[in-house]
Coordinates of N, CA, C and O in Angstrom, one line a residue:
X400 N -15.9 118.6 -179.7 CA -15.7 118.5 -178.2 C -14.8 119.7 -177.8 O -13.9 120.1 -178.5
X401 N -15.2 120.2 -176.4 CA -14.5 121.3 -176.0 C -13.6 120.8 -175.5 O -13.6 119.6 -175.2
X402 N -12.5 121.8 -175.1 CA -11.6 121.4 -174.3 C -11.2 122.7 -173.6 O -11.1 123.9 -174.0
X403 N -10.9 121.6 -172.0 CA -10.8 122.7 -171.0 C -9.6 123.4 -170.9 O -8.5 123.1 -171.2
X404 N -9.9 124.1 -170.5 CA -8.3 125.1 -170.1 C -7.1 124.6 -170.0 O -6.0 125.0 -170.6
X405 N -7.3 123.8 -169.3 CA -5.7 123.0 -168.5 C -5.3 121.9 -170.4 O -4.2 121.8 -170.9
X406 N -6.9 121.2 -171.0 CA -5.8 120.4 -172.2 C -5.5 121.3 -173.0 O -4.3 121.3 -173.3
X407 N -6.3 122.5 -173.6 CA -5.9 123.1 -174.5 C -4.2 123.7 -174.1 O -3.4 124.0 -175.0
X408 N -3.8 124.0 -172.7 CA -2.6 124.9 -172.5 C -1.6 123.4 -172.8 O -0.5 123.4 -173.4
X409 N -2.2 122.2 -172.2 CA -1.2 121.4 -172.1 C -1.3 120.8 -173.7 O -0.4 119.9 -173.8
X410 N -1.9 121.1 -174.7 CA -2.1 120.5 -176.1 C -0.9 121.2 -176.7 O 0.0 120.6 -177.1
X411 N -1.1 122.7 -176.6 CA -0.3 123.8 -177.2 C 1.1 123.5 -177.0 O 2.0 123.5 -177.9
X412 N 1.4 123.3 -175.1 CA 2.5 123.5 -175.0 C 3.4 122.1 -175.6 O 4.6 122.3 -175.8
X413 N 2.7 120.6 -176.0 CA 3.1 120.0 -176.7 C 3.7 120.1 -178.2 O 4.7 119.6 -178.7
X414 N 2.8 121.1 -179.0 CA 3.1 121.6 -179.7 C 4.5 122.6 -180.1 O 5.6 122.3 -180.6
X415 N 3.7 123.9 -179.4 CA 5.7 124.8 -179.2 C 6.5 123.7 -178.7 O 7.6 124.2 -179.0
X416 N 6.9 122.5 -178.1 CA 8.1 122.4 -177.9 C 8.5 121.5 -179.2 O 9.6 121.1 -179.3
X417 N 7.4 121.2 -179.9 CA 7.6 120.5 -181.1 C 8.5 121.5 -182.1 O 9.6 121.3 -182.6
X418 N 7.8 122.4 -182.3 CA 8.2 123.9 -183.2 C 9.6 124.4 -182.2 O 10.4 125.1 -182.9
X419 N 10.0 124.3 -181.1 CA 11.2 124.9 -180.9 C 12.1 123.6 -181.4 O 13.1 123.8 -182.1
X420 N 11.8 122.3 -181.0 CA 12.9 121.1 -181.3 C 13.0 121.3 -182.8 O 14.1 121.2 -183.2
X421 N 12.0 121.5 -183.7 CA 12.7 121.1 -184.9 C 13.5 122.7 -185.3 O 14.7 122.7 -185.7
X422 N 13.0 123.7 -185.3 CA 14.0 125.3 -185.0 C 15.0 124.8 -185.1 O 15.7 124.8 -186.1
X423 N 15.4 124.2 -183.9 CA 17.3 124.0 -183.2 C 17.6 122.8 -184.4 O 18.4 123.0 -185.2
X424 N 16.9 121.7 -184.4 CA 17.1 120.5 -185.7 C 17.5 121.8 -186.9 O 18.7 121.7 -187.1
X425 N 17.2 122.6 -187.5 CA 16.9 122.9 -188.7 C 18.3 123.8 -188.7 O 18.9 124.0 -189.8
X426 N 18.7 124.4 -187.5 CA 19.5 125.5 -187.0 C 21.0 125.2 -187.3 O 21.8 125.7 -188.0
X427 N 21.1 123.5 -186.3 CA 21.9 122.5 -186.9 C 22.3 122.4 -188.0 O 23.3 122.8 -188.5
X428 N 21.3 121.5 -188.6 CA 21.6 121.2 -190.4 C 22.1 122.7 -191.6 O 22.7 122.7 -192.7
X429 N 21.4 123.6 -190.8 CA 21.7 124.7 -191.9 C 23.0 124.6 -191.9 O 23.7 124.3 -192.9
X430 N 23.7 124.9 -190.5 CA 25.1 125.3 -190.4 C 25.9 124.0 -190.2 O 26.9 123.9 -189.5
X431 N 25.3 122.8 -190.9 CA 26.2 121.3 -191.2 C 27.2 121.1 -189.6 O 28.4 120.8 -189.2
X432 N 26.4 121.2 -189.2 CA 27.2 120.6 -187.5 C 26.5 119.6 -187.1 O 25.3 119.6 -187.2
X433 N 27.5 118.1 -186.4 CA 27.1 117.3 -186.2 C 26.2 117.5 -184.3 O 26.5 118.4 -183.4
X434 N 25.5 116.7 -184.3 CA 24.9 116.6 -182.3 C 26.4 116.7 -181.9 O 26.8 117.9 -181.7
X435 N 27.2 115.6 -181.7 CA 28.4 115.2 -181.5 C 29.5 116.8 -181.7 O 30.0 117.2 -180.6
X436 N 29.7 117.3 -182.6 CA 30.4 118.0 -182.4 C 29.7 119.4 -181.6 O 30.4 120.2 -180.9
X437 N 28.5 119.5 -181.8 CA 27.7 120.7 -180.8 C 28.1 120.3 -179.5 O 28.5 121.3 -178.8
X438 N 27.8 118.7 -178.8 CA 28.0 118.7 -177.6 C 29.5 118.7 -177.0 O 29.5 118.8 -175.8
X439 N 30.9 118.5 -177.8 CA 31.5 118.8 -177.8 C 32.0 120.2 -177.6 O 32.8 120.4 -176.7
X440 N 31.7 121.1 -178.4 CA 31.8 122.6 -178.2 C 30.8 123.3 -177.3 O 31.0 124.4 -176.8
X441 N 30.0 122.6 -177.0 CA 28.7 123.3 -176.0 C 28.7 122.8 -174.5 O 28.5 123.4 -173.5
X442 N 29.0 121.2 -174.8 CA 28.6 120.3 -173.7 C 26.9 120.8 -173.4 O 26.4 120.7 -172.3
X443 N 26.4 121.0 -174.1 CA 25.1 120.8 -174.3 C 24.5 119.4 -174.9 O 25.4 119.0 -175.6
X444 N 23.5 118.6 -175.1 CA 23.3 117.5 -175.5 C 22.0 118.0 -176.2 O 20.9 118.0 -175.6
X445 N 22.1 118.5 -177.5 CA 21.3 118.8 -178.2 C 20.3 117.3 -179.1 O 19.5 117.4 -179.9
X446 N 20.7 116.5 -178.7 CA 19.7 115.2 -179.0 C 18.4 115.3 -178.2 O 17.3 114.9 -178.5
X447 N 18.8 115.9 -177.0 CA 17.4 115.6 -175.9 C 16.8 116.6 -176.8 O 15.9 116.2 -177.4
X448 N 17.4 118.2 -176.9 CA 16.5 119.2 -177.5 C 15.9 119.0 -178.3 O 14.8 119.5 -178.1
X449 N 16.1 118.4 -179.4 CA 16.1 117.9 -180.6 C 14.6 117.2 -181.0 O 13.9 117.3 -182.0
X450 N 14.4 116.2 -179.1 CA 13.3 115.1 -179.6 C 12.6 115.7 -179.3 O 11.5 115.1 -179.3
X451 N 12.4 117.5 -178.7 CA 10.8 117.7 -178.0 C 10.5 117.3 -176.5 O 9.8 118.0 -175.8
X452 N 11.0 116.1 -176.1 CA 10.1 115.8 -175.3 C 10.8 116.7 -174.0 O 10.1 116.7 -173.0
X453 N 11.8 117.2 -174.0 CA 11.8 118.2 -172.7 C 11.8 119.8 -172.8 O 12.0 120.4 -173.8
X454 N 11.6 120.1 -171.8 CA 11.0 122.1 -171.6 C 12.9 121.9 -171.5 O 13.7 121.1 -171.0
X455 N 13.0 123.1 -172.4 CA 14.4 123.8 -172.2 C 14.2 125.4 -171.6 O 13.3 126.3 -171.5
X456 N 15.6 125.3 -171.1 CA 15.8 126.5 -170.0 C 16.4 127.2 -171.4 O 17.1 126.8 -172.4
X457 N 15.9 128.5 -171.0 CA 15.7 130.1 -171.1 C 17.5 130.0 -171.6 O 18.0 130.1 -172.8
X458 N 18.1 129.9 -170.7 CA 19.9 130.2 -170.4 C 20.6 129.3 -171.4 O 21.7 129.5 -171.9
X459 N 19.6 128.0 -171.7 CA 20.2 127.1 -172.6 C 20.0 127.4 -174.6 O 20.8 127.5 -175.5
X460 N 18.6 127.5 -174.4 CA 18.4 128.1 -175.5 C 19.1 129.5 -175.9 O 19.5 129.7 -177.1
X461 N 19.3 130.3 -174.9 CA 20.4 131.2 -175.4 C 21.7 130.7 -175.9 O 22.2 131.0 -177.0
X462 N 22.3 129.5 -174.9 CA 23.4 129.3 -175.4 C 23.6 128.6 -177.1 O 24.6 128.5 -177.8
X463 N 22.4 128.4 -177.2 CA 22.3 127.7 -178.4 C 22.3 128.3 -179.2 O 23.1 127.9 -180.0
X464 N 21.3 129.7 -179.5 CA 21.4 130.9 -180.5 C 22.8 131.4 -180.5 O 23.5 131.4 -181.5
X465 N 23.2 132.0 -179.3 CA 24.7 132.1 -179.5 C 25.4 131.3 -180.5 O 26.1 131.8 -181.4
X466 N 25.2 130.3 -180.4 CA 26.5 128.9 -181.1 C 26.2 129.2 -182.4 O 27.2 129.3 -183.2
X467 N 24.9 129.3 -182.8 CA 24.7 129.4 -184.5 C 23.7 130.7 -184.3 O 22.5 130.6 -184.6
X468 N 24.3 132.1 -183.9 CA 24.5 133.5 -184.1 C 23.1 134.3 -184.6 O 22.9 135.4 -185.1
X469 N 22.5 133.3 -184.3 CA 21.1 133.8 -183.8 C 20.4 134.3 -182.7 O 20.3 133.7 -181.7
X470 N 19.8 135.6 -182.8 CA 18.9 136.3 -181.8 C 18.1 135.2 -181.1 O 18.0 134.1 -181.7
X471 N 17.6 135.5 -180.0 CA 16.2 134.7 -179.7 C 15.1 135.3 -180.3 O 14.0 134.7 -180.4
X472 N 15.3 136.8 -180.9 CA 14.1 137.4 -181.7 C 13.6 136.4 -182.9 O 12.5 135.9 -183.1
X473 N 14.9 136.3 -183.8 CA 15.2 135.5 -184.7 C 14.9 134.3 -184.7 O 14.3 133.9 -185.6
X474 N 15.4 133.7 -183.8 CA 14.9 131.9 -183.4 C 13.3 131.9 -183.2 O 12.7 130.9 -183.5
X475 N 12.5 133.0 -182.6 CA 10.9 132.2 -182.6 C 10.7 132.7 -183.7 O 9.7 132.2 -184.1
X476 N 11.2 133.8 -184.7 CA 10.8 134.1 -186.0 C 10.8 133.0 -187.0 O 10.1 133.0 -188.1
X477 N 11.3 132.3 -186.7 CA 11.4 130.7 -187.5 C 10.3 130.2 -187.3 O 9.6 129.9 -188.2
X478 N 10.0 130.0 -186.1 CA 9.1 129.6 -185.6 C 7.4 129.9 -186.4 O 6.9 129.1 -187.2
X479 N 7.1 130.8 -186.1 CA 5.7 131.6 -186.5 C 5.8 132.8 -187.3 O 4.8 133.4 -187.6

């Protein structure tokens, strides 16, 4: 079965935000920091990021690479 334009963009984009949530999960665990203590130092709520299910902003995800001293070059290099 084909698929049209609009599922395949909206299949994908299900996807990447799967591959950015577990990135930031993995980014986490590397550097043994708890959600709890990230959103403490961040006031970010890295649990939502975490599950995928929402589009994160550009400004946020930087703050995140910042926190664990990663490029954004770097963070989609995990990635793919």
């Amino acid at each position: 079965m084909l698929l049209t334009d609009f599922e395949y963009l909206n299949n994908s984009d299900e996807a990447f935000k799967k591959k950015v949530a577990l990135q930031i999960k993995n980014l986490r665990r590397q550097n043994q920091v708890t959600q709890e203590k990230f959103f403490t130092e961040t006031n970010i709520n890295i649990a939502r990021l975490e599950s995928g299910k929402i589009d994160i902003r550009l400004d946020t995800l930087r703050k995140v690479c910042y926190y664990f001293d990663v490029s954004l070059a770097g963070f989609f290099q995990g990635i793919y």
